[in-house]
Amino acid sequence: MTEREPAFLRTTRTSYDTLAADYAAFSREELAAKPVERSVLSAFAELAAADGHGLPVADVGCGTGRVTGHLHGLGLGLDVFGIDLAPGMLAVAREEHPGLRFAEGSMLALDLPDGSLGGLLAWYSTIHVPDEELPRAFAEFHRVLAPGAPVQLGFQAGDEPLRMTEAWGHDVSLVFHRRQPERMAALLRAAGLEVRAVLWKERETEGPFPERASQGFVLARRPASSSS
């Protein structure tokens, strides 16, 4: 019997399919305005280039592909590709980044062989995963990473979730789970990953992209020993 898809995956996919064009227009220049985020991504990319054994790097929950394209453009020779739930978001990603690969999929069951990735980025994509499903997602991250390869998380920091029912004039059903960075680090450790850095960034209230919450970043890796 085929396992039934969790309801949050269906509602998240449908919401982002609805928002794809508006989200792309809104977020296209966001990374250019955020030097802290760029520095986090650059550190991850350098580690993937050094410790990823030349294997592909996955941007899991890539959305419109803007960060996938940013990693590719760093000039480190990364073979980076994107995975996302929403076909509408992937259609935008393929249009805006025609030289890159994008595939539909879920972080709860990645269609990738064991140890096949030289790095994994989950950039504001675990925010839609309920607490009870995070261990499953992080176990998948451990499974698909090669020994020594890095994983980088980016997420909204906090304790209370944000529930959104409308965006850019569209009806949606999205839950943004805000989590403390140390808690995310503990869950990664429980999945067998080694935490290398935990960062908290205070909320930005000014500029073209004001934030509703502080931001958290956790960098980890699969242990270098292949038996781990």
Short mmCIF file of C-alpha atoms in Angstrom, two decimals:
data_model
loop_
_atom_site.label_atom_id
_atom_site.label_comp_id
_atom_site.label_asym_id
_atom_site.label_seq_id
_atom_site.Cartn_x
_atom_site.Cartn_y
_atom_site.Cartn_z
CA MET A 1 0.00 0.00 0.00
CA THR A 2 1.32 3.44 -0.92
CA GLU A 3 1.96 5.69 2.07
CA ARG A 4 -0.52 8.56 2.24
CA GLU A 5 1.04 11.98 1.75
CA PRO A 6 0.96 14.18 4.88
CA ALA A 7 -1.62 16.96 4.66
CA PHE A 8 0.96 19.70 5.21
CA LEU A 9 2.74 18.71 2.00
CA ARG A 10 -0.47 19.08 -0.02
CA THR A 11 -1.40 22.46 1.44
CA THR A 12 2.15 23.80 1.14
CA ARG A 13 2.42 22.66 -2.48
CA THR A 14 -0.95 24.15 -3.43
CA SER A 15 -0.19 27.45 -1.70
CA TYR A 16 3.17 27.93 -3.39
CA ASP A 17 1.77 26.92 -6.77
CA THR A 18 -0.74 29.75 -6.29
CA LEU A 19 1.94 32.24 -5.21
CA ALA A 20 4.74 31.29 -7.60
CA ALA A 21 4.72 34.33 -9.91
CA ASP A 22 4.17 36.88 -7.12
CA TYR A 23 6.73 35.27 -4.86
CA ALA A 24 9.32 35.29 -7.64
CA ALA A 25 8.77 38.98 -8.32
CA PHE A 26 8.96 39.85 -4.62
CA SER A 27 12.04 37.82 -3.70
CA ARG A 28 14.18 38.18 -6.81
CA GLU A 29 16.47 40.87 -5.32
CA GLU A 30 16.19 39.85 -1.65
CA LEU A 31 19.51 38.06 -1.37
CA ALA A 32 21.36 41.03 -2.83
CA ALA A 33 20.11 43.11 0.10
CA LYS A 34 21.24 40.65 2.80
CA PRO A 35 25.01 40.37 3.28
CA VAL A 36 24.78 38.12 6.36
CA GLU A 37 22.77 35.54 4.45
CA ARG A 38 25.20 35.72 1.53
CA SER A 39 28.13 35.10 3.86
CA VAL A 40 26.41 32.04 5.34
CA LEU A 41 25.76 30.65 1.87
CA SER A 42 29.34 31.35 0.78
CA ALA A 43 30.77 29.47 3.76
CA PHE A 44 28.51 26.50 3.02
CA ALA A 45 29.51 26.54 -0.65
CA GLU A 46 33.21 26.61 0.18
CA LEU A 47 32.84 23.64 2.51
CA ALA A 48 30.83 21.72 -0.09
CA ALA A 49 33.54 22.42 -2.67
CA ALA A 50 36.27 21.27 -0.27
CA ASP A 51 34.58 18.34 1.50
CA GLY A 52 31.89 17.18 -0.92
CA HIS A 53 34.08 14.82 -2.98
CA GLY A 54 32.97 16.57 -6.18
CA LEU A 55 29.44 15.23 -5.77
CA PRO A 56 26.30 17.25 -6.60
CA VAL A 57 24.87 19.73 -4.10
CA ALA A 58 21.10 19.85 -3.54
CA ASP A 59 19.07 22.94 -2.71
CA VAL A 60 16.13 21.21 -1.01
CA GLY A 61 13.02 23.38 -1.04
CA CYS A 62 14.55 25.54 -3.75
CA GLY A 63 11.36 27.41 -4.66
CA THR A 64 12.02 29.67 -7.62
CA GLY A 65 15.68 28.68 -7.73
CA ARG A 66 17.10 32.04 -6.70
CA VAL A 67 19.50 30.54 -4.13
CA THR A 68 20.31 27.60 -6.39
CA GLY A 69 21.37 30.14 -8.99
CA HIS A 70 23.34 32.12 -6.41
CA LEU A 71 25.35 29.05 -5.38
CA HIS A 72 26.03 28.20 -9.02
CA GLY A 73 27.18 31.76 -9.65
CA LEU A 74 29.80 31.76 -6.88
CA GLY A 75 32.28 30.23 -9.30
CA LEU A 76 33.34 27.33 -7.07
CA GLY A 77 32.43 24.69 -9.63
CA LEU A 78 29.55 23.25 -7.62
CA ASP A 79 27.18 20.95 -9.48
CA VAL A 80 24.12 22.40 -7.78
CA PHE A 81 20.51 21.46 -8.46
CA GLY A 82 17.13 22.21 -6.90
CA ILE A 83 14.33 20.11 -5.41
CA ASP A 84 10.90 21.48 -4.52
CA LEU A 85 7.37 20.34 -3.76
CA ALA A 86 5.56 22.85 -5.97
CA PRO A 87 5.47 22.43 -9.77
CA GLY A 88 4.55 26.11 -10.13
CA MET A 89 7.68 27.21 -8.31
CA LEU A 90 9.79 24.80 -10.32
CA ALA A 91 8.37 26.18 -13.58
CA VAL A 92 9.62 29.63 -12.57
CA ALA A 93 13.00 28.19 -11.53
CA ARG A 94 13.47 26.48 -14.88
CA GLU A 95 12.53 29.64 -16.76
CA GLU A 96 14.84 31.90 -14.76
CA HIS A 97 17.75 29.43 -14.54
CA PRO A 98 17.61 27.38 -17.75
CA GLY A 99 21.11 25.96 -17.30
CA LEU A 100 20.35 24.33 -13.95
CA ARG A 101 18.48 21.15 -12.99
CA PHE A 102 15.29 21.18 -10.94
CA ALA A 103 13.20 18.24 -9.79
CA GLU A 104 9.94 17.79 -7.90
CA GLY A 105 10.28 16.06 -4.54
CA SER A 106 9.91 16.12 -0.77
CA MET A 107 12.61 16.30 1.89
CA LEU A 108 10.76 13.55 3.76
CA ALA A 109 11.58 11.03 1.02
CA LEU A 110 14.35 12.25 -1.26
CA ASP A 111 14.64 10.34 -4.52
CA LEU A 112 18.42 10.15 -4.21
CA PRO A 113 20.86 7.30 -3.54
CA ASP A 114 22.58 6.95 -0.18
CA GLY A 115 25.70 9.09 0.15
CA SER A 116 25.17 10.76 -3.23
CA LEU A 117 25.36 14.44 -2.23
CA GLY A 118 28.39 16.63 -1.64
CA GLY A 119 26.24 19.15 0.22
CA LEU A 120 22.64 19.89 1.10
CA LEU A 121 21.01 23.28 1.61
CA ALA A 122 17.61 23.64 3.29
CA TRP A 123 17.15 27.40 3.04
CA TYR A 124 13.86 28.40 4.69
CA SER A 125 12.27 25.11 3.66
CA THR A 126 12.17 23.24 6.97
CA ILE A 127 9.96 26.10 8.20
CA HIS A 128 6.89 24.36 6.79
CA VAL A 129 7.69 20.95 8.29
CA PRO A 130 5.80 20.12 11.52
CA ASP A 131 7.82 19.29 14.63
CA GLU A 132 6.98 15.60 14.50
CA GLU A 133 8.30 15.27 10.93
CA LEU A 134 11.65 17.03 11.42
CA PRO A 135 13.50 13.90 12.63
CA ARG A 136 12.38 12.10 9.47
CA ALA A 137 13.65 14.93 7.29
CA PHE A 138 17.00 15.12 9.07
CA ALA A 139 17.42 11.35 8.83
CA GLU A 140 16.99 11.74 5.07
CA PHE A 141 19.63 14.49 5.03
CA HIS A 142 22.05 12.17 6.81
CA ARG A 143 21.24 9.32 4.41
CA VAL A 144 21.86 11.20 1.17
CA LEU A 145 24.99 13.09 2.27
CA ALA A 146 28.43 11.68 1.58
CA PRO A 147 30.75 11.33 4.59
CA GLY A 148 32.15 14.76 5.49
CA ALA A 149 29.67 16.67 3.31
CA PRO A 150 27.96 19.76 4.82
CA VAL A 151 24.32 20.61 5.40
CA GLN A 152 23.16 24.19 5.95
CA LEU A 153 19.81 25.23 7.42
CA GLY A 154 18.26 28.70 7.31
CA PHE A 155 14.99 29.41 9.14
CA GLN A 156 12.99 31.94 11.14
CA ALA A 157 13.98 31.88 14.80
CA GLY A 158 11.48 31.92 17.64
CA ASP A 159 8.93 29.82 19.47
CA GLU A 160 5.48 30.56 18.04
CA PRO A 161 4.43 29.67 14.47
CA LEU A 162 3.02 32.15 11.98
CA ARG A 163 -0.13 31.05 10.16
CA MET A 164 -0.86 32.71 6.83
CA THR A 165 -4.20 32.51 5.01
CA GLU A 166 -3.67 35.30 2.46
CA ALA A 167 -0.72 36.59 0.44
CA TRP A 168 -0.61 38.99 -2.50
CA GLY A 169 -4.39 38.73 -2.79
CA HIS A 170 -4.41 34.91 -2.91
CA ASP A 171 -5.96 32.48 -0.44
CA VAL A 172 -3.27 30.21 0.99
CA SER A 173 -2.78 27.82 3.89
CA LEU A 174 0.79 28.06 5.19
CA VAL A 175 2.34 27.52 8.61
CA PHE A 176 5.77 29.03 9.23
CA HIS A 177 7.35 27.16 12.14
CA ARG A 178 9.81 29.36 14.06
CA ARG A 179 12.41 27.46 16.03
CA GLN A 180 15.33 28.18 18.30
CA PRO A 181 18.72 27.56 16.62
CA GLU A 182 20.00 25.37 19.48
CA ARG A 183 16.90 23.19 19.19
CA MET A 184 17.52 22.68 15.49
CA ALA A 185 21.15 21.87 16.25
CA ALA A 186 20.04 19.26 18.78
CA LEU A 187 17.74 17.61 16.23
CA LEU A 188 20.56 17.45 13.68
CA ARG A 189 22.81 15.83 16.27
CA ALA A 190 20.09 13.30 17.07
CA ALA A 191 20.05 12.40 13.36
CA GLY A 192 23.75 11.60 13.51
CA LEU A 193 25.05 14.86 12.04
CA GLU A 194 27.93 16.89 13.49
CA VAL A 195 27.04 20.53 14.19
CA ARG A 196 29.76 22.98 13.16
CA ALA A 197 28.17 26.40 13.65
CA VAL A 198 25.01 27.90 15.16
CA LEU A 199 24.12 31.52 14.36
CA TRP A 200 21.32 33.82 15.49
CA LYS A 201 20.64 36.97 13.46
CA GLU A 202 18.51 39.73 14.97
CA ARG A 203 15.40 40.75 13.11
CA GLU A 204 15.90 43.43 10.44
CA THR A 205 13.13 46.02 10.63
CA GLU A 206 14.45 48.46 8.00
CA GLY A 207 15.41 48.24 4.35
CA PRO A 208 13.52 46.85 1.35
CA PHE A 209 12.90 43.46 2.99
CA PRO A 210 11.88 43.97 6.64
CA GLU A 211 11.59 40.76 8.63
CA ARG A 212 8.82 39.51 10.92
CA ALA A 213 11.21 37.42 13.04
CA SER A 214 14.86 36.88 13.85
CA GLN A 215 16.74 34.37 11.71
CA GLY A 216 18.62 31.20 12.59
CA PHE A 217 21.36 29.36 10.71
CA VAL A 218 22.85 25.98 11.58
CA LEU A 219 25.74 24.38 9.72
CA ALA A 220 26.42 20.67 10.19
CA ARG A 221 27.95 17.78 8.31
CA ARG A 222 27.72 14.04 8.01
CA PRO A 223 30.63 12.61 10.03
CA ALA A 224 33.67 11.88 7.93
CA SER A 225 33.71 8.23 8.95
CA SER A 226 31.70 6.25 6.43
CA SER A 227 30.44 3.99 9.21
CA SER A 228 28.58 6.88 10.93
#
